[in-house]
Coordinates of C-alpha atoms and ligand atoms in Angstrom, one line a residue:
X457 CA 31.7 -16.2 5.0
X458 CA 28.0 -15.2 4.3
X459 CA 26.1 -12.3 3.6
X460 CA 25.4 -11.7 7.3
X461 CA 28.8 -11.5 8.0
X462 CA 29.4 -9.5 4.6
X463 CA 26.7 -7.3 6.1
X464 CA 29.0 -7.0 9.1
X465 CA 32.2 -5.8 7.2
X466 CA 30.0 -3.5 5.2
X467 CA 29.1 -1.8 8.8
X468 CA 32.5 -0.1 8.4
X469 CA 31.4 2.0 5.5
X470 CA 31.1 5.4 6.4
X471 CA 27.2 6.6 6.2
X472 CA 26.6 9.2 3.5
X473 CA 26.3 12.7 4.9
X474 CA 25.7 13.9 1.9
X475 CA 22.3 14.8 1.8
X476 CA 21.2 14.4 -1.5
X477 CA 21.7 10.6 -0.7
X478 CA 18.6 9.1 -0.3
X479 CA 19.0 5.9 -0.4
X480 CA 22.6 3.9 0.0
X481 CA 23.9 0.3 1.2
X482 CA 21.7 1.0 5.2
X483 CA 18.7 0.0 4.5
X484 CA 19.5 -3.0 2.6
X485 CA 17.9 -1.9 -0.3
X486 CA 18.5 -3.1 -4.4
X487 CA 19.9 0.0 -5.4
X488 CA 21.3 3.3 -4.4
X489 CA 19.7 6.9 -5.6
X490 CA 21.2 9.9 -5.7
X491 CA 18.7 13.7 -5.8
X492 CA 19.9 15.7 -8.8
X493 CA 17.4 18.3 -8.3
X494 CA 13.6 18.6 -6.8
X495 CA 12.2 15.6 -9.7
X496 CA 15.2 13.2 -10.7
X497 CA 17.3 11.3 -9.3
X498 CA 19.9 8.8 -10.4
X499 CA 19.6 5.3 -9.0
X500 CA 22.8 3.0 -9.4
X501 CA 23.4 -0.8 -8.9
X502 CA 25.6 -3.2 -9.8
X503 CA 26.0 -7.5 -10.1
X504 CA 28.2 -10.1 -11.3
X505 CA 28.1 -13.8 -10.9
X506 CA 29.6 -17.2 -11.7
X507 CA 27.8 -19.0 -14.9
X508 CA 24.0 -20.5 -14.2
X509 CA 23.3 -21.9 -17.3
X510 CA 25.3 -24.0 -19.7
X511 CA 24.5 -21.7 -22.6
X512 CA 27.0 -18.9 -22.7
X513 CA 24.6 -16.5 -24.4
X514 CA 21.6 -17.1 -21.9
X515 CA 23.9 -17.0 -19.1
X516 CA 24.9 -13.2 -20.4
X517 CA 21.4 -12.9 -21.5
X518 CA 20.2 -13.7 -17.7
X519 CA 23.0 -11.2 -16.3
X520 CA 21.6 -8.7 -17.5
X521 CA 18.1 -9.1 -16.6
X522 CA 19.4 -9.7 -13.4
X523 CA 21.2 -6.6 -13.1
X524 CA 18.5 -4.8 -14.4
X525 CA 16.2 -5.8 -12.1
X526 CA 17.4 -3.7 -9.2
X527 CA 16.8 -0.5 -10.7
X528 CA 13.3 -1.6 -11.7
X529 CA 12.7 -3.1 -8.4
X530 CA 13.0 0.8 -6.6
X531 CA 10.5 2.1 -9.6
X532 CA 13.7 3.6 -12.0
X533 CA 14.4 3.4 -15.4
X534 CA 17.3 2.1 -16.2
X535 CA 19.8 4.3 -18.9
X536 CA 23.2 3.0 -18.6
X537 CA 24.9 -0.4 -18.4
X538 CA 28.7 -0.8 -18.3
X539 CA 30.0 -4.7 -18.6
X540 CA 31.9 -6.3 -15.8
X541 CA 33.8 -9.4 -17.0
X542 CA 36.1 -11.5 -15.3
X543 CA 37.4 -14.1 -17.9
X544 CA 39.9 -17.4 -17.7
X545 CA 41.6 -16.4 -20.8
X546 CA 43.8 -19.6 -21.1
X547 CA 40.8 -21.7 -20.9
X548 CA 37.7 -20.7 -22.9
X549 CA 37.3 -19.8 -26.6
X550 CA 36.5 -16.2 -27.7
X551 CA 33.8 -17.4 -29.1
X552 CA 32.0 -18.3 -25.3
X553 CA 33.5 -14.7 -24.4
X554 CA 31.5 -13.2 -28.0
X555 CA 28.3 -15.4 -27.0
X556 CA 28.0 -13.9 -23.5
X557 CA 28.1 -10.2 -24.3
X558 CA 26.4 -11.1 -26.7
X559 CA 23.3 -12.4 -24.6
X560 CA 24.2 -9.1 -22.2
X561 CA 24.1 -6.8 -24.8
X562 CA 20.6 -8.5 -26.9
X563 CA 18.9 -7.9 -23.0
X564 CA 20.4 -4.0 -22.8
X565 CA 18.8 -3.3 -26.3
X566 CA 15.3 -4.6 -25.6
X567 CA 14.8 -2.5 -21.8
X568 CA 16.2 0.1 -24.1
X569 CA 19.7 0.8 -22.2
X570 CA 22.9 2.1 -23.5
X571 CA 25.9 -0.2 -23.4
X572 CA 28.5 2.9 -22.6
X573 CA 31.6 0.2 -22.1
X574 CA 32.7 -2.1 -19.4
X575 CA 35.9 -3.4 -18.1
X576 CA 37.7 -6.5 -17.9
X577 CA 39.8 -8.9 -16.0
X578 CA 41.4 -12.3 -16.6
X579 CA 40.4 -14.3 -14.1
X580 CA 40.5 -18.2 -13.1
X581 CA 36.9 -18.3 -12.8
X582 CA 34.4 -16.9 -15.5
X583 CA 32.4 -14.0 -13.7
X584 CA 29.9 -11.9 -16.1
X585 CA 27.3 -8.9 -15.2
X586 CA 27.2 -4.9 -14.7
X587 CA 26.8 -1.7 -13.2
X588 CA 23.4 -0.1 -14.4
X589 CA 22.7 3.6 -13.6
X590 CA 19.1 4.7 -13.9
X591 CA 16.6 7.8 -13.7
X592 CA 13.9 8.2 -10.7
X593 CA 11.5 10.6 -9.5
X594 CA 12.6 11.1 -5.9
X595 CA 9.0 11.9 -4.7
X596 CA 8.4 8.3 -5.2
X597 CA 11.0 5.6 -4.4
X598 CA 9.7 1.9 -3.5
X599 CA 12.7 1.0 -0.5
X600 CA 12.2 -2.2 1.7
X601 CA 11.0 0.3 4.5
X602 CA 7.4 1.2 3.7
X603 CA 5.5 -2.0 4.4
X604 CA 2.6 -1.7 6.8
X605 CA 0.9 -4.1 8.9
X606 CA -2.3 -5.1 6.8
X607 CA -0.6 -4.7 3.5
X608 CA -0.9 -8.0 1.0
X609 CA 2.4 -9.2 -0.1
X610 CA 2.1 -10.0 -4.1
X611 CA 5.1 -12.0 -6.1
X612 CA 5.0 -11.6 -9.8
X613 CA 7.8 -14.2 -10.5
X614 CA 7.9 -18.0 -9.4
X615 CA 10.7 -19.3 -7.0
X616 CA 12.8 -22.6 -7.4
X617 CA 15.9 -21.1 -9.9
X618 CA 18.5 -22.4 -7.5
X619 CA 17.5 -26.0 -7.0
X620 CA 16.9 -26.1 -10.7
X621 CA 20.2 -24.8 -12.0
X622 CA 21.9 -27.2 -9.8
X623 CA 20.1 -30.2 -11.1
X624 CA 21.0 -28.4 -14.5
X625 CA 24.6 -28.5 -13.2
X626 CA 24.3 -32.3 -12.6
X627 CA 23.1 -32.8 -16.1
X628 CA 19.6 -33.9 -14.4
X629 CA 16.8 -31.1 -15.7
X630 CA 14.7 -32.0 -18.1
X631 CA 14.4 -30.2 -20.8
X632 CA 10.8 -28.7 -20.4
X633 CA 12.0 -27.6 -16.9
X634 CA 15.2 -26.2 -18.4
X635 CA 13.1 -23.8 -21.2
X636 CA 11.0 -22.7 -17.9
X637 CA 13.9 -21.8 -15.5
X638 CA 15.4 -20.1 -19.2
X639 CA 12.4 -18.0 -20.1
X640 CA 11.3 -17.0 -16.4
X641 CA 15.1 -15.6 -15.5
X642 CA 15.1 -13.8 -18.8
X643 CA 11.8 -12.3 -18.5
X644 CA 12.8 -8.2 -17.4
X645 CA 11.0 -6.9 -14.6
X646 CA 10.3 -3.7 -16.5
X647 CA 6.7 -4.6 -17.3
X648 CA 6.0 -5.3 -13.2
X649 CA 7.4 -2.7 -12.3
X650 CA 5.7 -0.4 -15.3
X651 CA 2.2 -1.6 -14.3
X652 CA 3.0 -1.2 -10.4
X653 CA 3.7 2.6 -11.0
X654 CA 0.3 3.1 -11.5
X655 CA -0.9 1.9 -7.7
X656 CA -0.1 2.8 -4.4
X657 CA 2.9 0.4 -3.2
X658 CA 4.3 0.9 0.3
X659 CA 7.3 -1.2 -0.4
X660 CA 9.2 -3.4 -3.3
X661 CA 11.9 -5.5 -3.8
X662 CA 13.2 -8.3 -6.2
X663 CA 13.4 -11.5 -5.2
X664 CA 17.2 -13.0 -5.6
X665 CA 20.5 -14.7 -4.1
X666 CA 19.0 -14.5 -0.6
X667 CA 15.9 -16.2 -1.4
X668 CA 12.1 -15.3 -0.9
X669 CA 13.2 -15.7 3.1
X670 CA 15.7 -13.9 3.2
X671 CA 14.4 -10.8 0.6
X672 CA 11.1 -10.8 3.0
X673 CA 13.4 -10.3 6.0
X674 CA 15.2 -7.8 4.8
X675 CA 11.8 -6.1 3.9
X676 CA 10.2 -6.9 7.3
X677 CA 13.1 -5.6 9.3
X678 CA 13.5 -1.9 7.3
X679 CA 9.6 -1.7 7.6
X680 CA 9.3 -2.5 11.4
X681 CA 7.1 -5.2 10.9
X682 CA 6.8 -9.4 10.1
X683 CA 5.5 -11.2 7.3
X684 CA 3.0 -14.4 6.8
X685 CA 3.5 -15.7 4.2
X686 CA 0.7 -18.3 2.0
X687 CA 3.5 -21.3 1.6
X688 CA 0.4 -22.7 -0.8
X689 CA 0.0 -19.1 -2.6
X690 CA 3.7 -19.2 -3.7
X691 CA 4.1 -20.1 -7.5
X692 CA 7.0 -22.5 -8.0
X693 CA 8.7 -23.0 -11.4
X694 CA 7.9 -26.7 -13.0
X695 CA 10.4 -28.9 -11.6
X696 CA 11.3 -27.1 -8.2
X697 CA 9.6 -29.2 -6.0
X698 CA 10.5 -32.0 -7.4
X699 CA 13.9 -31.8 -7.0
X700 CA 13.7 -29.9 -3.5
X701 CA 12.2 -32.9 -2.4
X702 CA 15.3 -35.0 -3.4
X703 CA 17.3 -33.1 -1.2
X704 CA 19.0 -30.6 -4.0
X705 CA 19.7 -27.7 -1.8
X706 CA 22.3 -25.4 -2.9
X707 CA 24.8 -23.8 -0.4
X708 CA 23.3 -20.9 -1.0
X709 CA 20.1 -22.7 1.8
X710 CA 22.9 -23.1 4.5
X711 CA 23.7 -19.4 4.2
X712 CA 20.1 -17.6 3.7
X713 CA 18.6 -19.6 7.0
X714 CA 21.4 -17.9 8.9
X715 CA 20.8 -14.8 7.1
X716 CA 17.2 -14.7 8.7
X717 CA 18.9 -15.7 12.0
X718 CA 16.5 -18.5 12.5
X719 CA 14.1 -16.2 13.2
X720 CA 10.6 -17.5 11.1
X721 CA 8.3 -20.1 12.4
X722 CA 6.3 -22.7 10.6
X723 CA 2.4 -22.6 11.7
X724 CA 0.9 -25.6 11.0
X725 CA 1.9 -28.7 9.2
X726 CA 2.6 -27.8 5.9
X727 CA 5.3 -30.1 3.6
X728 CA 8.8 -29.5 4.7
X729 CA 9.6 -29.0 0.6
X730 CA 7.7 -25.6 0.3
X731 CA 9.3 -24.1 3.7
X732 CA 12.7 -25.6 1.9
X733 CA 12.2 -23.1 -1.5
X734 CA 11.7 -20.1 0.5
X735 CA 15.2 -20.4 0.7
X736 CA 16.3 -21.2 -2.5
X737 CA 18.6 -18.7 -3.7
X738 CA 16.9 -17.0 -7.1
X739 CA 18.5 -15.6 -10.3
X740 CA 16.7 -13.0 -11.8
X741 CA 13.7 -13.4 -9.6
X742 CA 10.4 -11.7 -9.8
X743 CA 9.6 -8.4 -7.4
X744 CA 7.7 -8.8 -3.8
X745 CA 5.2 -6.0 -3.4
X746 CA 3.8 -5.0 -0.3
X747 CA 0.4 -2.9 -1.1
X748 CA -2.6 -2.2 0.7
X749 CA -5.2 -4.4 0.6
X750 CA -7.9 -2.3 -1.3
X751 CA -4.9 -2.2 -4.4
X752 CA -4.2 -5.8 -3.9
X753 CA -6.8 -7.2 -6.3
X754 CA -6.4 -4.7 -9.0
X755 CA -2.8 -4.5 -8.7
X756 CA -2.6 -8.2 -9.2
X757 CA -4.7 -8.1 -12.3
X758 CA -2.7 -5.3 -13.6
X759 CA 0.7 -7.5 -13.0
X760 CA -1.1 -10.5 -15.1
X761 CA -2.5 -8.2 -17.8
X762 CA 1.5 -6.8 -18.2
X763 CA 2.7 -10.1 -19.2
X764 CA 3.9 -11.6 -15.1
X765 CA 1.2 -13.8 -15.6
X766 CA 2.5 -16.0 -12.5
X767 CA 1.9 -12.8 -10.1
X768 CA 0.3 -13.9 -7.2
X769 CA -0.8 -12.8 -3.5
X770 CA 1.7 -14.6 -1.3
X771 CA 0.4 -13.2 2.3
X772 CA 0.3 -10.3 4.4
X773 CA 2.3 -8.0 6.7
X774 CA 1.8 -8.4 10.5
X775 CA 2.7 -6.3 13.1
X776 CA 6.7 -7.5 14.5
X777 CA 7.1 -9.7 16.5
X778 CA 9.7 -12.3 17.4
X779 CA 9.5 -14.4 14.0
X780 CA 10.2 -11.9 11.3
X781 CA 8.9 -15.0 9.1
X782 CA 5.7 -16.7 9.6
X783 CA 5.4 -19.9 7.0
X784 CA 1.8 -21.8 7.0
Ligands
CO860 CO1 17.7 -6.6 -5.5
CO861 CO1 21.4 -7.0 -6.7
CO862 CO1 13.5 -1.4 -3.6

């Protein structure tokens, strides 16, 4: 089973008819929000996943970045984080268990979020993250749905964290590549997102298990319209290509092409490596902006000058059309 097909059960799901819903699971977006009154609104998300890293404290550490991200990726604040921890009790040592709250809880206090509690269940396979609830104004909400045909498309993380945590995995990743893939899944996505406020953004969303395909779909389809993207323009953590190129695809490749349904083209002849990473799963990744192209250029600086100083202007939006995914 993949996410499309996850996708397919979730179809069951009532739709909200409560009004004061304004965004929930339908249009694909990172988080839900919910109107409290004419100015705030509470946005909620939650995520959990199997160890990345070797390192029990970064692996918590990345968790909660990760989890975080969502709410920044809609323009919230995050307030509130409660722990979700599924733990093999007979096998590991309290101390991993200490370490990886430990990591979660060091990544809470710097975006300035409240641990309120968590739960937790034993489990045979070690499963770490948590629900984050957050603050919005409802009068502006970045969704998936607002890109425009014209817009530039700017990344302000680079790709390549799930063919590098697999080498990791295989006891392969040098160590230089290893502190990059560390420092670029802890880095928050507050300070984006913080410097983005400030310009006119038609759409936004971070970049994670479904890849920069299958994140840029999902964008495309809620806005109506098809993306080209700059395969060239894409920054790519040290070491991604490297091991892309020896054939280290993770399942998680299999799974996001379907996701797209086959539907992006390749214009050109560029190297079959880069079209491979758009379909790396991420961790933590970086946010996709779709602006328009007078905000593009100062937008961009802004991004750099707030400390994503791998931002970059990946391509465009393009009116639909039968590839959701142009690659060139
Ligand atoms: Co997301
Ligand atoms: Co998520
Ligand atoms: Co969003």
């Amino acid at each position: 089973m993949g996410p499309a097909d996850l996708r397919k059960a979730l179809e069951v799901l009532p739709r909200a008819s409560d009004p004061n819903v304004l965004v929930d699971a339908s249009t694909l977006d990172d988080a839900g929000v919910y109107r409290l009154g004419p100015e705030l609104a509470l946005v909620q998300t939650v995520d959990f996943f199997t160890p990345i890293l070797d390192d029990p404290e970064d692996y918590g550490a990345v968790a909660a970045a990760n989890a975080l991200s969502d709410v920044y990726a809609m323009g919230g604040r995050p307030l509130t984080a409660l722990n979700i921890l599924c733990f093999p009790d007979s096998k590991l040592s309290p101390k991993i268990l200490e370490a990886i709250l430990r990591g979660g809880s060091r990544v809470l206090a710097e975006a300035g979020v409240a641990l309120l509690g968590g739960h937790s269940v034993s489990d045979r396979e070690l499963k770490y993250g948590l629900a984050v609830t957050g603050v919005i104004d409802p009068r502006r909400i970045w969704t998936n749905a607002g890109a425009k045909p014209g817009d530039e498309l700017l990344l302000t993380k680079p790709i390549g964290t799930g063919v590098l945590a697999t080498a990791l995995k295989k006891g392969k990743l040098a160590e230089g590549h290893r502190a990059a893939l560390t420092a670029s899944m802890l880095q928050l996505n507050r300070e984006a997102a913080q410097a983005a406020l400030g310009y006119e953004v038609h759409a936004c969303t971070d970049v994670t298990g479904c890849g920069l395909a299958g994140h840029g779909y999902e964008l495309a389809q809620a806005s109506g319209a098809a993306l080209e993207i700059e395969l060239s323009a894409v920054p790519l953590l040290p070491g991604a290509l490297h091991w892309i190129e020896r054939g280290l695809k993770t399942r998680g490749d299999t799974v996001n092409r379907d996701y797209v349904q086959q539907r992006y083209r390749v214009e050109g002849r560029p190297p079959k490596p880069l079209v491979d990473l758009m379909f790396d799963p991420q961790t933590s990744g970086g946010l996709l902006f779709a602006a328009p192209p007078a905000v593009a250029a100062p937008l961009l600086a802004a991004l750099r000058a707030a400390g994503a100083i791998h931002s970059a202007r990946i391509g465009r939006v393009v009116p639909p059309a039968e590839s959701v995914l142009i690659f060139r």
